PDB file of C-alpha atoms in Angstrom:
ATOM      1  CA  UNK A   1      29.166   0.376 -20.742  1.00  0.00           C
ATOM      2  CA  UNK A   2      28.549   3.154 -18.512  1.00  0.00           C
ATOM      3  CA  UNK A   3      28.250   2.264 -15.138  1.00  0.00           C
ATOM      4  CA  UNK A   4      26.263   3.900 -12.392  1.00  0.00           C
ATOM      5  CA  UNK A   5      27.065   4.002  -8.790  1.00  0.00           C
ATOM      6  CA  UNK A   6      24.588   4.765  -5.866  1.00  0.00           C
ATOM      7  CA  UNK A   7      25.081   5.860  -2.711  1.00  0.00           C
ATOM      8  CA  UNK A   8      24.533   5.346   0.274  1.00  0.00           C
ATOM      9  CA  UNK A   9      23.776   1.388  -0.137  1.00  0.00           C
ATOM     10  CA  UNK A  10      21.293   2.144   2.831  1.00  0.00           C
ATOM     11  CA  UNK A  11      19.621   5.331   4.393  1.00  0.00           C
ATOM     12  CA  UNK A  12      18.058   4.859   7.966  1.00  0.00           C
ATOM     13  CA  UNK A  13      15.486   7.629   8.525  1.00  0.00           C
ATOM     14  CA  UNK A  14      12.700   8.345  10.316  1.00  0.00           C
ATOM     15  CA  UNK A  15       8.788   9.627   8.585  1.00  0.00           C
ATOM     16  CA  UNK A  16       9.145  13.583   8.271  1.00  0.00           C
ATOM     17  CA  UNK A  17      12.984  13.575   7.176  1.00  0.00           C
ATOM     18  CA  UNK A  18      14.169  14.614   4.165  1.00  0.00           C
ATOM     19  CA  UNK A  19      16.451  11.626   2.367  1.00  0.00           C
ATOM     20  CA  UNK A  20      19.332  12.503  -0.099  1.00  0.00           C
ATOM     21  CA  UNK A  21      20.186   9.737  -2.662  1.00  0.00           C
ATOM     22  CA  UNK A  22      22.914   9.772  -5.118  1.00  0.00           C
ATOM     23  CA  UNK A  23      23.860   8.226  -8.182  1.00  0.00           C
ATOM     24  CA  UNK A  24      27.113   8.776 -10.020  1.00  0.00           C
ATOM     25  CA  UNK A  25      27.938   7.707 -13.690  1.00  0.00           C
ATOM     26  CA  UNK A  26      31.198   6.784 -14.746  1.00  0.00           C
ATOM     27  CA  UNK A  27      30.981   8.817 -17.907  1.00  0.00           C
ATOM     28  CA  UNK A  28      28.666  12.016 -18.662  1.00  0.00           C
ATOM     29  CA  UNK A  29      25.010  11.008 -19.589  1.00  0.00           C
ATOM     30  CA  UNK A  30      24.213  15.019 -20.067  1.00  0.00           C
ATOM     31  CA  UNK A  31      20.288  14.835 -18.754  1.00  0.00           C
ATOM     32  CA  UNK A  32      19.462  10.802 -19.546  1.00  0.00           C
ATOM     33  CA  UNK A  33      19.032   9.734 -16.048  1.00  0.00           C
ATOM     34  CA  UNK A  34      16.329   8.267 -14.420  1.00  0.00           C
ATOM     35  CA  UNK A  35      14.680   7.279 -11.075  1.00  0.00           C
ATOM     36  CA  UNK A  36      12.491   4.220  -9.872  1.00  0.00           C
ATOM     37  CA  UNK A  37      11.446   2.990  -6.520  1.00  0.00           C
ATOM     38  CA  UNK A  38      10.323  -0.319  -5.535  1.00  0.00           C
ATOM     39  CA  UNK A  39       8.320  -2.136  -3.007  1.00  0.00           C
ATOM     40  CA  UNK A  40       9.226  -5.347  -2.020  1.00  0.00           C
ATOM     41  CA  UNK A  41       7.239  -8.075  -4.216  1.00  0.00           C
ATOM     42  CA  UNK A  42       6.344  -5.181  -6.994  1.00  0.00           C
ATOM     43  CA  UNK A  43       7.643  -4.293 -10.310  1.00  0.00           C
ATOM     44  CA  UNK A  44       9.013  -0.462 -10.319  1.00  0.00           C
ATOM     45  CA  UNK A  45       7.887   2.756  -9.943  1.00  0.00           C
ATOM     46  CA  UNK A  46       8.692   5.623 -12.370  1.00  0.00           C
ATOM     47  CA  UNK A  47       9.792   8.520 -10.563  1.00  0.00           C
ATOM     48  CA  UNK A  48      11.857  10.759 -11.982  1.00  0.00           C
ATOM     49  CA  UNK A  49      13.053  11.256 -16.131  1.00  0.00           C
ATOM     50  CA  UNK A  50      15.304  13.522 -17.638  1.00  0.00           C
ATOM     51  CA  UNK A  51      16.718  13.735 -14.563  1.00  0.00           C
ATOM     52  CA  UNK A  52      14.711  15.905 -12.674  1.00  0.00           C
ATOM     53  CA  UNK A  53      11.557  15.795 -14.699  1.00  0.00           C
ATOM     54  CA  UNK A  54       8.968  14.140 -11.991  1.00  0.00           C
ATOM     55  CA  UNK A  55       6.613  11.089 -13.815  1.00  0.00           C
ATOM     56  CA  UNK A  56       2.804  11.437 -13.797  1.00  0.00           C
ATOM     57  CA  UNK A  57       1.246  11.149 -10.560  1.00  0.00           C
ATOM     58  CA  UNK A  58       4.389  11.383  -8.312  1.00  0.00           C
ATOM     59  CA  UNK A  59       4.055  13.078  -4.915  1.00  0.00           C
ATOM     60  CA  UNK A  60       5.510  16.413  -4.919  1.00  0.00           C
ATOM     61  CA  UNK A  61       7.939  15.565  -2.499  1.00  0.00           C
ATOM     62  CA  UNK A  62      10.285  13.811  -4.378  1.00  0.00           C
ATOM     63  CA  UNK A  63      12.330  15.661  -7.177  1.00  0.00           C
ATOM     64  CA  UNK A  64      15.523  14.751  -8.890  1.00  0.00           C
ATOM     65  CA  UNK A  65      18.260  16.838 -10.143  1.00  0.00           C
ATOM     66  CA  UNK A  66      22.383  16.725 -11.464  1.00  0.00           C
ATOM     67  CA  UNK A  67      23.732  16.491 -15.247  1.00  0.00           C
ATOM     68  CA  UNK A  68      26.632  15.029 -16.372  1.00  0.00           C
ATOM     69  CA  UNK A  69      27.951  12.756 -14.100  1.00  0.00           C
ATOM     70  CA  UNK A  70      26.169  12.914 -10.854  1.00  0.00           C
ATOM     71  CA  UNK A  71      22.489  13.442  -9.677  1.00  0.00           C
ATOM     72  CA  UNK A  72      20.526  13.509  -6.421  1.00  0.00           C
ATOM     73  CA  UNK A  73      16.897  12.015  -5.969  1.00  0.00           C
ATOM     74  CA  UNK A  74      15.333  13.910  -2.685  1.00  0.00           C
ATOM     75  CA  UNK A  75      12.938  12.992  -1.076  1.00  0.00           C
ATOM     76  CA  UNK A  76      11.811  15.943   0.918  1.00  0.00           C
ATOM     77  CA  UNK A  77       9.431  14.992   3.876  1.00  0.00           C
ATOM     78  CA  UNK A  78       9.405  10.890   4.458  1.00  0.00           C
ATOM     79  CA  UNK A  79       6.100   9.551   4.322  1.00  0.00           C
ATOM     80  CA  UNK A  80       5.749   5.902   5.632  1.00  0.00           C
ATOM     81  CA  UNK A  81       5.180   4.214   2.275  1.00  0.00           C
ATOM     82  CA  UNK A  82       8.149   5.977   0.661  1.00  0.00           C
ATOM     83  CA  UNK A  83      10.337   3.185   2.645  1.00  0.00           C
ATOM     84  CA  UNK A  84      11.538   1.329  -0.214  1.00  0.00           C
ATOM     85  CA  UNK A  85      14.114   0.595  -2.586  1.00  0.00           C
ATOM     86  CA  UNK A  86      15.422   3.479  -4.895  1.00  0.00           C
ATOM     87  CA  UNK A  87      17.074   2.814  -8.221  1.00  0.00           C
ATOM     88  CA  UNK A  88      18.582   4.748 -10.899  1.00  0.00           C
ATOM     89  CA  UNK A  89      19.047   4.294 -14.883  1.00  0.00           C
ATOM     90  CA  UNK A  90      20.704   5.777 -17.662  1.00  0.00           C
ATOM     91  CA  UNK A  91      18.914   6.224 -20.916  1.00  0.00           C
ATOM     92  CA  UNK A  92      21.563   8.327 -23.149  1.00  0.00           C
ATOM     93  CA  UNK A  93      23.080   5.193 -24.311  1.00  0.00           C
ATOM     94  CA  UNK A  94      23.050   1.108 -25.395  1.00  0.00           C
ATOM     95  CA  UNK A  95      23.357  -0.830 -23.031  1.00  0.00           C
ATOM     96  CA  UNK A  96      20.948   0.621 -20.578  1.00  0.00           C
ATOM     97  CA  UNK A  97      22.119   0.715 -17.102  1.00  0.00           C
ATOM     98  CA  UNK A  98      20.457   0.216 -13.431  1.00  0.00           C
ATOM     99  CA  UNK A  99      22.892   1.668 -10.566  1.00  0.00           C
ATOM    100  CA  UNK A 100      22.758  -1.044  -7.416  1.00  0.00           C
ATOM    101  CA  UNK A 101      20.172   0.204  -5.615  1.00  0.00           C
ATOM    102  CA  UNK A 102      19.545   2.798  -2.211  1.00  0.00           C
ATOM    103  CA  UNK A 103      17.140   0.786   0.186  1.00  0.00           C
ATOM    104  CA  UNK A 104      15.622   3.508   2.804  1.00  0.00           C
ATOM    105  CA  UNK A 105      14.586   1.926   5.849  1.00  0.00           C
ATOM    106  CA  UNK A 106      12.944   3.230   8.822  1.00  0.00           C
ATOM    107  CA  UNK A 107      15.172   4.297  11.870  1.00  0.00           C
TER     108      UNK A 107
ATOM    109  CA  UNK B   1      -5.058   2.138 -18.808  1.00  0.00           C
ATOM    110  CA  UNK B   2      -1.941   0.576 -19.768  1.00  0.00           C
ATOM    111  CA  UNK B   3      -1.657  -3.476 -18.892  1.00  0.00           C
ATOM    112  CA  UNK B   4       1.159  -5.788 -19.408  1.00  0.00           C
ATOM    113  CA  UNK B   5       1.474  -9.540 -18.300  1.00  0.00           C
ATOM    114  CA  UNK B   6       3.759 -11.682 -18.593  1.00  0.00           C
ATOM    115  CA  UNK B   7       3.397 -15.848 -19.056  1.00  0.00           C
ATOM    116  CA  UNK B   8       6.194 -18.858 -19.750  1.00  0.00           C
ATOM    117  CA  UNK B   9       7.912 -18.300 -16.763  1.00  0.00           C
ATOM    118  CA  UNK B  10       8.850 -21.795 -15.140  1.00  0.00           C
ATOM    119  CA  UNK B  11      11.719 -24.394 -14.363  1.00  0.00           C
ATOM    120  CA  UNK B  12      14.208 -25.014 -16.709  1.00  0.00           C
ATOM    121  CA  UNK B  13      17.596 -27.532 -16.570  1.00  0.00           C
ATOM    122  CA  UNK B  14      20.644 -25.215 -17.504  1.00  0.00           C
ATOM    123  CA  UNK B  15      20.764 -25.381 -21.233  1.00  0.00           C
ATOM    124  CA  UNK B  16      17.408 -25.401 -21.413  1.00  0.00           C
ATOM    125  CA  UNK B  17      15.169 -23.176 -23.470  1.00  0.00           C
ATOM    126  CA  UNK B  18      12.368 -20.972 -22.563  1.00  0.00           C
ATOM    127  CA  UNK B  19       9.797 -18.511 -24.318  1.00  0.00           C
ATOM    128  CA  UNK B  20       8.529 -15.965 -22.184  1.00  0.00           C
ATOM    129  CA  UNK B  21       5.259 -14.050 -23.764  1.00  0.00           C
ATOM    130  CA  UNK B  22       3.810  -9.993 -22.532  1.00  0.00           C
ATOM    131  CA  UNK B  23       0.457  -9.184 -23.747  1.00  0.00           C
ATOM    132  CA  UNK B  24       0.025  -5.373 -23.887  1.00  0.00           C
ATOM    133  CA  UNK B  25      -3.454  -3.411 -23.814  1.00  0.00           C
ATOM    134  CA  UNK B  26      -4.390  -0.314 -23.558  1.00  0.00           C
ATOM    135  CA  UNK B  27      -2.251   1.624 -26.110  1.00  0.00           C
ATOM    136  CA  UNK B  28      -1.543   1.318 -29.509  1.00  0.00           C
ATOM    137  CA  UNK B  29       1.286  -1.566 -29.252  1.00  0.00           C
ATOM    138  CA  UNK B  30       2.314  -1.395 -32.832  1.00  0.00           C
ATOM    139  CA  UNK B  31       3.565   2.214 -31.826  1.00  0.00           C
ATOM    140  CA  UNK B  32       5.745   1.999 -28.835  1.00  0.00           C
ATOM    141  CA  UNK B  33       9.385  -0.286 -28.333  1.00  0.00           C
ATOM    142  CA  UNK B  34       9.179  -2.715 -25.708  1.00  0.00           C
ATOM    143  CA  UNK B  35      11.865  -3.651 -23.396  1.00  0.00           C
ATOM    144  CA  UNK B  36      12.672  -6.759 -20.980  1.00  0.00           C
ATOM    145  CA  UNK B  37      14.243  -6.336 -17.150  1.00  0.00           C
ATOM    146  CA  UNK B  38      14.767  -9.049 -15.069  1.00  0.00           C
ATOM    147  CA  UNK B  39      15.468  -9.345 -11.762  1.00  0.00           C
ATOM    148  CA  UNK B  40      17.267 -11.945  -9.661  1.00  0.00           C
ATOM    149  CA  UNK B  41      15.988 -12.747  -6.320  1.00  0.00           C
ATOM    150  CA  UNK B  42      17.352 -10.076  -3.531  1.00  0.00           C
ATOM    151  CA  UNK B  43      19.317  -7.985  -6.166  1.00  0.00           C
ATOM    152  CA  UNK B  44      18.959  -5.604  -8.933  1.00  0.00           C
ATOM    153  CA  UNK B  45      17.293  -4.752 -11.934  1.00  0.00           C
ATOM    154  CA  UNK B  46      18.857  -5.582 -15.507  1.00  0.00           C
ATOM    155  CA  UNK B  47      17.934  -4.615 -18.540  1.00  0.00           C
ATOM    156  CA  UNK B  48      18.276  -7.398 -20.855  1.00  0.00           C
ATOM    157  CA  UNK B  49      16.725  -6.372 -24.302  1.00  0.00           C
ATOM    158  CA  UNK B  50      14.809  -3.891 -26.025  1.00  0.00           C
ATOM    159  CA  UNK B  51      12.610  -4.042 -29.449  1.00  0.00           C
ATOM    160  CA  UNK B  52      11.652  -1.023 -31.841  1.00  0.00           C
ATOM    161  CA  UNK B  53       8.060  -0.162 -32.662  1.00  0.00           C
ATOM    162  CA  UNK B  54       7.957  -2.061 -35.868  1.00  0.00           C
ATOM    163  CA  UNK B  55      10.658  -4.695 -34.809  1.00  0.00           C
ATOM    164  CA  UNK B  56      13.531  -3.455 -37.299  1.00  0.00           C
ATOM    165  CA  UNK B  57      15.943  -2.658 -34.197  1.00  0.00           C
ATOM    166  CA  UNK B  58      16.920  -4.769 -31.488  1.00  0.00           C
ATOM    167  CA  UNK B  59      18.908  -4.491 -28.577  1.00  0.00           C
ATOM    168  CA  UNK B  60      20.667  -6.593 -26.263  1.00  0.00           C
ATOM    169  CA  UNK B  61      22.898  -7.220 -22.877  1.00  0.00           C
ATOM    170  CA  UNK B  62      26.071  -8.138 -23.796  1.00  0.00           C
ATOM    171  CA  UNK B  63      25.687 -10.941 -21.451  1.00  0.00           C
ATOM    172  CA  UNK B  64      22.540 -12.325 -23.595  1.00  0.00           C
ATOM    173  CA  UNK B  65      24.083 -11.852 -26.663  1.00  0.00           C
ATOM    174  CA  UNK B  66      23.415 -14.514 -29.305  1.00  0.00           C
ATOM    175  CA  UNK B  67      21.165 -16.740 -26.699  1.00  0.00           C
ATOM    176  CA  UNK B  68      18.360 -14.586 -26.478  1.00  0.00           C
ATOM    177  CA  UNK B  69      15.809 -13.323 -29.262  1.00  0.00           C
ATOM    178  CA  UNK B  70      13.590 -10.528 -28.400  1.00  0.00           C
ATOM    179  CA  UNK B  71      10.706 -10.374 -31.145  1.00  0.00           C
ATOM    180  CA  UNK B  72       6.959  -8.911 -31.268  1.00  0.00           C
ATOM    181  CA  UNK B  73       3.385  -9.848 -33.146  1.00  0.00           C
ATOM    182  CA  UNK B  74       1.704  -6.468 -33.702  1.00  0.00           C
ATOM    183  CA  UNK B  75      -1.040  -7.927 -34.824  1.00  0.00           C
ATOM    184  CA  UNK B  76      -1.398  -9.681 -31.705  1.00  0.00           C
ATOM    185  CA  UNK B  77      -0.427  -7.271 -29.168  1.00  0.00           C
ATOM    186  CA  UNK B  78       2.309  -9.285 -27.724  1.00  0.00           C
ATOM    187  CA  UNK B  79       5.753  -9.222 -27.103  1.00  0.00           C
ATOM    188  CA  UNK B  80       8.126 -12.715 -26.506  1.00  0.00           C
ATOM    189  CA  UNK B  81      12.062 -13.068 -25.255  1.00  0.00           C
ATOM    190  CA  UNK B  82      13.536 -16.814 -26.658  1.00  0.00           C
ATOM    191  CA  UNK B  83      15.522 -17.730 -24.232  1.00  0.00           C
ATOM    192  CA  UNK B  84      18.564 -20.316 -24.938  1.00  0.00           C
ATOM    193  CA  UNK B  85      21.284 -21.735 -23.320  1.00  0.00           C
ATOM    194  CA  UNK B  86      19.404 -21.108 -19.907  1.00  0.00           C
ATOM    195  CA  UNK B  87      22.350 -20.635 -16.801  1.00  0.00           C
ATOM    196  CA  UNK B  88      21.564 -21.207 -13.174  1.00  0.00           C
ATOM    197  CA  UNK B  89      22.088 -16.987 -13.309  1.00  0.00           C
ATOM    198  CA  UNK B  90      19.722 -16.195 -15.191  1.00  0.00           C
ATOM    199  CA  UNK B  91      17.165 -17.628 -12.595  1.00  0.00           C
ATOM    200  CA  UNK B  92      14.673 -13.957 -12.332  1.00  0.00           C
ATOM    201  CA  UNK B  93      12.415 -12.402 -12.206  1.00  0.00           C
ATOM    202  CA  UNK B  94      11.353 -10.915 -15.806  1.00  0.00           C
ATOM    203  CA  UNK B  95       9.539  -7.907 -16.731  1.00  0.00           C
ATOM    204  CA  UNK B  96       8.291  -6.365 -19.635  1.00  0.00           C
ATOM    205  CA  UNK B  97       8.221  -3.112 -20.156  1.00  0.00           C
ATOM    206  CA  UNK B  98       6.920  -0.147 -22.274  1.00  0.00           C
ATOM    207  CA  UNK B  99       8.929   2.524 -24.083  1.00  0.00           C
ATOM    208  CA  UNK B 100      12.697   2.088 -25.168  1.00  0.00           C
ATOM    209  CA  UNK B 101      14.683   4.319 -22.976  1.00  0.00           C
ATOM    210  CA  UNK B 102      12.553   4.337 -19.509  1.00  0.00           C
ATOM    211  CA  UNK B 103       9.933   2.604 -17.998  1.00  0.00           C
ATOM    212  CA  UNK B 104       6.501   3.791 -17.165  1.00  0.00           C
ATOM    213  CA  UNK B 105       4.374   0.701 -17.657  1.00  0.00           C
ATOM    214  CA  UNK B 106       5.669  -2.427 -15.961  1.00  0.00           C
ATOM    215  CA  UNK B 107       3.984  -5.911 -16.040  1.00  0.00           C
ATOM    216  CA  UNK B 108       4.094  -7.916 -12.792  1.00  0.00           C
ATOM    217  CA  UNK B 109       6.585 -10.089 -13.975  1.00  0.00           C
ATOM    218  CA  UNK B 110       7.205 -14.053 -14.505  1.00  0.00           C
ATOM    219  CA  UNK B 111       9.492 -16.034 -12.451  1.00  0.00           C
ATOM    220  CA  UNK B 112      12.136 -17.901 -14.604  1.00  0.00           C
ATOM    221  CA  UNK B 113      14.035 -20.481 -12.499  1.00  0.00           C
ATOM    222  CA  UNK B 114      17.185 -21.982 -14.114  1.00  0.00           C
ATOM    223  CA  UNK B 115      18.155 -25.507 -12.292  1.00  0.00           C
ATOM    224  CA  UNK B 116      18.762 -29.372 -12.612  1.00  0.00           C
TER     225      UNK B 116
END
């Protein structure tokens, strides 16, 4: 099972800052990474597949990049309802895998 | 537009069974795996099991193994999880899901709750 390990657990930030998330697999999962966020009481969001290949209707500030082994979600210019809870997934092989989880908070 | 909801969420005594159902609309169902997530209060997601297009290949968490069936109706545009041998761990959130590999289309989820 390949397991997937975000960092930080939390990122305190303030709107207009640019937030760095990272997610590191424990073997190589080439391109087959993915990224979600979610709102508290909602189901996730689809961000980010392929690793850095940005889902239908997602902001232009976010973008995702990395192969292999580790990969970075950015988020480049914090808007208030990008507070939330970021997760990532690998796709390249059975089982599927969620890392733990970044929750950005406001500062 | 893509909808998904779930139903057969509920209490259930450990040991207990449950069928949870996900009605799809707005693609062609018969077409596209379907996958179940769950979610248990204040932590993570997990990816439990996942079903081909025409329901030949199935896929499960090792930790679900041999207690949990994941099945479809094509005809009827829905998707179910059997759920045996219910533990007070398994008390989520669950989700259904389109595609195989990642997850664009999410339903709003049932709430399972394992406990005596």
């Amino acid at each position: 099972e390949i397991v997937l390990t975000q960092s930080p657990a939390t990122l305190s930030l303030s709107p207009g800052e640019r937030a760095t998330l990272s997610c590191r697999a424990s073997q190589s999962i080439n391109s087959d990474l993915v990224w979600y966020q979610q709102k508290l009481g909602q189901a996730p969001r689809l961000l980010v597949y392929g690793a850095s290949n940005t889902a239908t209707g997602i902001p232009a500030r976010f973008s995702g990049s990395g192969s292999g082994t580790d990969f970075t979600l950015t988020i480049s210019n914090l808007e208030p309802e990008d507070f939330a809870v970021y997760y990532c997934q690998q796709r390249g092989t059975w089982p599927l895998t969620f890392g733990g989880g970044t929750k950005v908070e406001i500062k | 537009e893509v909808q998904l909801l779930e139903s057969g969420g509920g209490l259930v005594q450990p040991g207990g069974s449950l069928r949870l159902s996900c009605g799809a609309s707005g693609f062609t169902f018969s077409s596209v795996g379907m996958t179940w997530v769950r979610q248990a209060p204040g932590k993570g997601l997990e990816w439990v099991s996942t079903i081909s297009a025409t329901g030949e290949n199935t896929y499960y968490a090792d930790s679900v193994k041999g207690r949990f069936t994941i099945s479809r109706d094509n005809s009827k545009n829905t998707l179910f999880l059997r759920m045996n041998s219910l533990r007070a761990e398994e008390t989520a959130v669950y989700y259904c899901a389109k595609d195989m590999l990642h997850f664009a289309n999410w339903g709003q989820g049932t709430l399972v709750t394992v406990s005596s």
